[in-house]
Short mmCIF file of C-alpha atoms in Angstrom, two decimals:
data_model
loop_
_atom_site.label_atom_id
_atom_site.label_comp_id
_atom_site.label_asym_id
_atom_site.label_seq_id
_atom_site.Cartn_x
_atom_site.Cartn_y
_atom_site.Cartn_z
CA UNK A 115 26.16 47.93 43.20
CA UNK A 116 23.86 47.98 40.25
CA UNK A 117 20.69 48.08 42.94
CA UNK A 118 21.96 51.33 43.96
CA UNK A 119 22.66 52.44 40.87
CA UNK A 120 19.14 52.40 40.04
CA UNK A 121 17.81 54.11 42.99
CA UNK A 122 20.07 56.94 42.14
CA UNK A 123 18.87 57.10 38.49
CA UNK A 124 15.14 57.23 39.59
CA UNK A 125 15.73 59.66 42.10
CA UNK A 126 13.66 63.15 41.91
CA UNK A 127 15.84 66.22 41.14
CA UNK A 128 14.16 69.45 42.25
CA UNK A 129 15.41 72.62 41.81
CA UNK A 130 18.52 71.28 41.47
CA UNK A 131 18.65 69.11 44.90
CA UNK A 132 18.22 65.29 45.22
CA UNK A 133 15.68 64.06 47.38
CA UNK A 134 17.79 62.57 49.71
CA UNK A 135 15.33 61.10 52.23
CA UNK A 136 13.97 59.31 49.13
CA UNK A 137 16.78 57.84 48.50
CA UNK A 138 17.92 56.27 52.04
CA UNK A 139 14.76 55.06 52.69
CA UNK A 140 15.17 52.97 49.62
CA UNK A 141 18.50 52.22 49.92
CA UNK A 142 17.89 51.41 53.21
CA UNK A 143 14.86 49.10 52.16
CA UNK A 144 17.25 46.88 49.70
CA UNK A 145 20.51 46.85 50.97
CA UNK A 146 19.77 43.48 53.21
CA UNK A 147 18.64 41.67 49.83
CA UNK A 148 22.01 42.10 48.33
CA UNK A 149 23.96 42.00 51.91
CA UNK A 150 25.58 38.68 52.90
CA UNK A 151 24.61 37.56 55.95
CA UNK A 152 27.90 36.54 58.11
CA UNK A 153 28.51 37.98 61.74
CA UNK A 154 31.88 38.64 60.77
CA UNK A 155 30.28 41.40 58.36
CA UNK A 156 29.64 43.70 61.60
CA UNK A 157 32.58 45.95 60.82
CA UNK A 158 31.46 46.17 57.18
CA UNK A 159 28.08 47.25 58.35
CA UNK A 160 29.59 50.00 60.40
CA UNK A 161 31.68 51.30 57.34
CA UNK A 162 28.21 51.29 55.31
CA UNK A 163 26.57 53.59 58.36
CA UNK A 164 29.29 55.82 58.33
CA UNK A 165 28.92 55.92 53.99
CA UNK A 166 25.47 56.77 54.98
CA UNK A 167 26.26 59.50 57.23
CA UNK A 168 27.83 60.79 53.96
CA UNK A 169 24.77 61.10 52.58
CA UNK A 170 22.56 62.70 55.52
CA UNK A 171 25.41 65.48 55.28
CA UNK A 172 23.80 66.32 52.15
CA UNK A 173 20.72 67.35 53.63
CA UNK A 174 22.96 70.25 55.75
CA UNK A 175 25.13 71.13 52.36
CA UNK A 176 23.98 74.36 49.96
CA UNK A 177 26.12 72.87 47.60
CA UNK A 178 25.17 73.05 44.13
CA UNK A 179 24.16 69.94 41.60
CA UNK A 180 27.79 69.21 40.35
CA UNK A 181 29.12 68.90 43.92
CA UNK A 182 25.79 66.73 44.82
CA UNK A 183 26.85 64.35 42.19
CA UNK A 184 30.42 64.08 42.93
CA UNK A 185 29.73 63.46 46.20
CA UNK A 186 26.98 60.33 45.50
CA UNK A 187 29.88 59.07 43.24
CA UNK A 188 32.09 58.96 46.05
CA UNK A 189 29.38 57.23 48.43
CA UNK A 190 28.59 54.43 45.36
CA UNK A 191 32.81 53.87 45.42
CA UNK A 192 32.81 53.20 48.61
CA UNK A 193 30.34 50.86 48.65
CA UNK A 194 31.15 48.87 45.63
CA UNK A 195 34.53 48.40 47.43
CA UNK A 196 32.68 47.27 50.54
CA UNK A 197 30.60 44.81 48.27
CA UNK A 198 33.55 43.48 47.17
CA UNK A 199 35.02 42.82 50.47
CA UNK A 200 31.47 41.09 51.49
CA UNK A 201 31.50 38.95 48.31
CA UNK A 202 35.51 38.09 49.43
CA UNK A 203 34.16 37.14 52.91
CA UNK A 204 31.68 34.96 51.94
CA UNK A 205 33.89 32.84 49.16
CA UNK A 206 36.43 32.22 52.01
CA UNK A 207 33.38 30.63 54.25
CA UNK A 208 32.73 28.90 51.58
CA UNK A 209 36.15 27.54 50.14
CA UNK A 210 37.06 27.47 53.67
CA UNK A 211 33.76 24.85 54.16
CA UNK A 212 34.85 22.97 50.75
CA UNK A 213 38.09 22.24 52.31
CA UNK A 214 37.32 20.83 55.19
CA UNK A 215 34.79 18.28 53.72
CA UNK A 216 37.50 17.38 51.40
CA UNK A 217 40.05 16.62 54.60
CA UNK A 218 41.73 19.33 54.56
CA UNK A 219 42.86 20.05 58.36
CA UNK A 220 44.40 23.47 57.91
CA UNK A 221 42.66 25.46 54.97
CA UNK A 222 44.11 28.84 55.45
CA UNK A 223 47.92 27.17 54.93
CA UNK A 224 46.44 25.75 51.83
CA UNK A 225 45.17 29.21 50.42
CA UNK A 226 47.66 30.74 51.11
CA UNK A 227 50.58 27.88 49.84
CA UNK A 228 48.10 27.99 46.27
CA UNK A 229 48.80 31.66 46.09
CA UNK A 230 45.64 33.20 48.32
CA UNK A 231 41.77 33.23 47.39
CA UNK A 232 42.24 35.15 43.90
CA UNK A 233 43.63 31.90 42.52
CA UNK A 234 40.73 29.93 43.18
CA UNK A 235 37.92 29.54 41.24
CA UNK A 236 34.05 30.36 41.90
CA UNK A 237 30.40 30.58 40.31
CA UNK A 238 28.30 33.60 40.91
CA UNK A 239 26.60 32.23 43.91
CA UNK A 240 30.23 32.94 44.61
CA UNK A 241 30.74 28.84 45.50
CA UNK A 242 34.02 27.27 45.00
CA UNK A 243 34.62 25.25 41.94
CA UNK A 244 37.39 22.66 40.60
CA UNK A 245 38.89 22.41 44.33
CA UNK A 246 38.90 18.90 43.73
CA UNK A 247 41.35 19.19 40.73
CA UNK A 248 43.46 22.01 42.86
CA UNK A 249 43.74 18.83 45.80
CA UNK A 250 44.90 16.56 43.54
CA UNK A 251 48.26 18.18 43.31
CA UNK A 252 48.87 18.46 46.72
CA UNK A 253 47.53 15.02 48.06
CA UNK A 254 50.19 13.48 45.61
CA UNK A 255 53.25 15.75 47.01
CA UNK A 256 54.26 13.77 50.09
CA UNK A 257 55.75 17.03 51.48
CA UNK A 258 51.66 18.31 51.98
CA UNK A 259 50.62 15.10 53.35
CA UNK A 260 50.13 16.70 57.10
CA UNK A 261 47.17 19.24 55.47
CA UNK A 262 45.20 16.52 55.09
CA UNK A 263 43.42 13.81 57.17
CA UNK A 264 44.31 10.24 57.22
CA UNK A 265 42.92 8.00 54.84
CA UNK A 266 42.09 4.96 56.63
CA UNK A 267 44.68 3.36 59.64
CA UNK A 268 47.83 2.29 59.75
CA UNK A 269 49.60 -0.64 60.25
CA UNK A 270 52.13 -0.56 63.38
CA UNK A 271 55.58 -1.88 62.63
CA UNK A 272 54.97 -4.23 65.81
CA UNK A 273 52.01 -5.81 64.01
CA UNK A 274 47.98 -5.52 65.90
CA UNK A 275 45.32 -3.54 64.65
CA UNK A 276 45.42 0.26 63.82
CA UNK A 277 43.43 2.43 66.38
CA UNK A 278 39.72 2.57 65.56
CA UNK A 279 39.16 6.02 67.03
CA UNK A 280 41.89 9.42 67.24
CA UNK A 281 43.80 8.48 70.55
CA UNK A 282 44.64 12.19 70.63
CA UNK A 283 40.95 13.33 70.57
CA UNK A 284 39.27 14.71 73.92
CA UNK A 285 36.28 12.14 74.10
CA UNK A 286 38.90 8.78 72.84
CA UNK A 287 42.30 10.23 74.94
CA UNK A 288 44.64 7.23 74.69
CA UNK A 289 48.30 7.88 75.45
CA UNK A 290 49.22 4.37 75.05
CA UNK A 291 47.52 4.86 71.34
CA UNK A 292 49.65 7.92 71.52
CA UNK A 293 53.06 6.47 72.16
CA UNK A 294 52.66 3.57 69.62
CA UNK A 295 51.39 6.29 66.98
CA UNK A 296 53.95 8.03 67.81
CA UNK A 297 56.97 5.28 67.07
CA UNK A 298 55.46 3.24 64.87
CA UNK A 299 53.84 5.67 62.20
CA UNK A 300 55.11 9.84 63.61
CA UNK A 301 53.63 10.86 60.16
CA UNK A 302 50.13 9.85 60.64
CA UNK A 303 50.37 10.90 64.65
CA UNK A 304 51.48 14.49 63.35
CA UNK A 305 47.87 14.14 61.31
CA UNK A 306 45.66 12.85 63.85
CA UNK A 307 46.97 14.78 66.61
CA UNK A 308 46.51 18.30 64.08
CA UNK A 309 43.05 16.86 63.83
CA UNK A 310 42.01 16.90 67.30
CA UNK A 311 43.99 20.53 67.57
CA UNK A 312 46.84 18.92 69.53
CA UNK A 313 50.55 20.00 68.58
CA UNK A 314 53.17 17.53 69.11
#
């Protein structure tokens, strides 16, 4: 919240009374240069209108100075928290983004199995970084071996060719595919059929 910070330090004081209007107009001017833009942020904008309510209430207090500032501190609290949950949104999309790329089919299971999104790590475009290390670990434990997606086919028990396409996918439905998936090689159907968002 440092942007805000500085409006609030140039802000005019006179007679004791901060020029309020001033100040929303400029706070109002910069907050969409440090806002992250995500349509899941529309609650967060609402809790930023009603923090901004706080400060039109001003404008109707004959409060003194002290309780002026007290109640500005209060306003910039609230909004570093609400910076902090936008910066916590937007790591998820993009940790959420890195997983997927890197096969991972469910990627909330996985944050939350490596002990949620305070245990990853991130630079301060707030992108995920050594994810590939953290995958190592689980792509070698067997037990995690549905979270990810097949690498390459398999080879039925009853010899042929492994399918060339997801038999459990909408636009290449086999159930033929299905069954021999199924008896052959259960592990890998469990993973394609997760990938095309079928449960079996």
């Amino acid at each position: 919240m440092e942007w805000l910070k500085a409006i609030l330090e140039k802000a005019v004081i006179t007679d004791g009374k901060l020029d309020v209007e001033a100040v929303m107009k400029q706070a109002a001017a910069e907050f969409p240069k440090h806002a992250v833009p995500k349509k899941d942020f529309n609650d967060k904008v609402g809790e930023l209108k009603k923090a901004n309510d706080t400060i039109e209430d001003l404008k109707k207090e004959n409060s003194g100075n002290e309780k002026l500032q007290d109640k500005i501190k209060e306003y910039e609290l609230e909004n570093e928290k609400l910076q902090k949950a936008a910066a916590d949104t937007a790591k998820t999309y993009a940790l959420k983004e890195k997983l997927t790329k890197a096969g991972v089919l469910d990627s909330d299971y996985l944050i939350y199995k490596h002990g949620g999104l305070e245990k990853f790590n991130f630079d301060k475009e707030n992108q995920p970084i050594g994810v590939e290390d953290v995958l190592k670990t689980y792509k070698e434990d067997k037990s995690m071996a549905h979270l990810f997606k097949p690498e390459g086919g398999y080879t039925p028990a009853a010899g042929g060719n492994p399918p060339a396409s997801n038999p459990f996918a909408k636009e290449t439905f086999n159930m033929t595919e299905q069954g021999r998936l199924l008896r052959d090689n259960p592990e890998q159907a469990r993973a394609l059929a997760a990938a095309a968002g079928v449960k079996i």
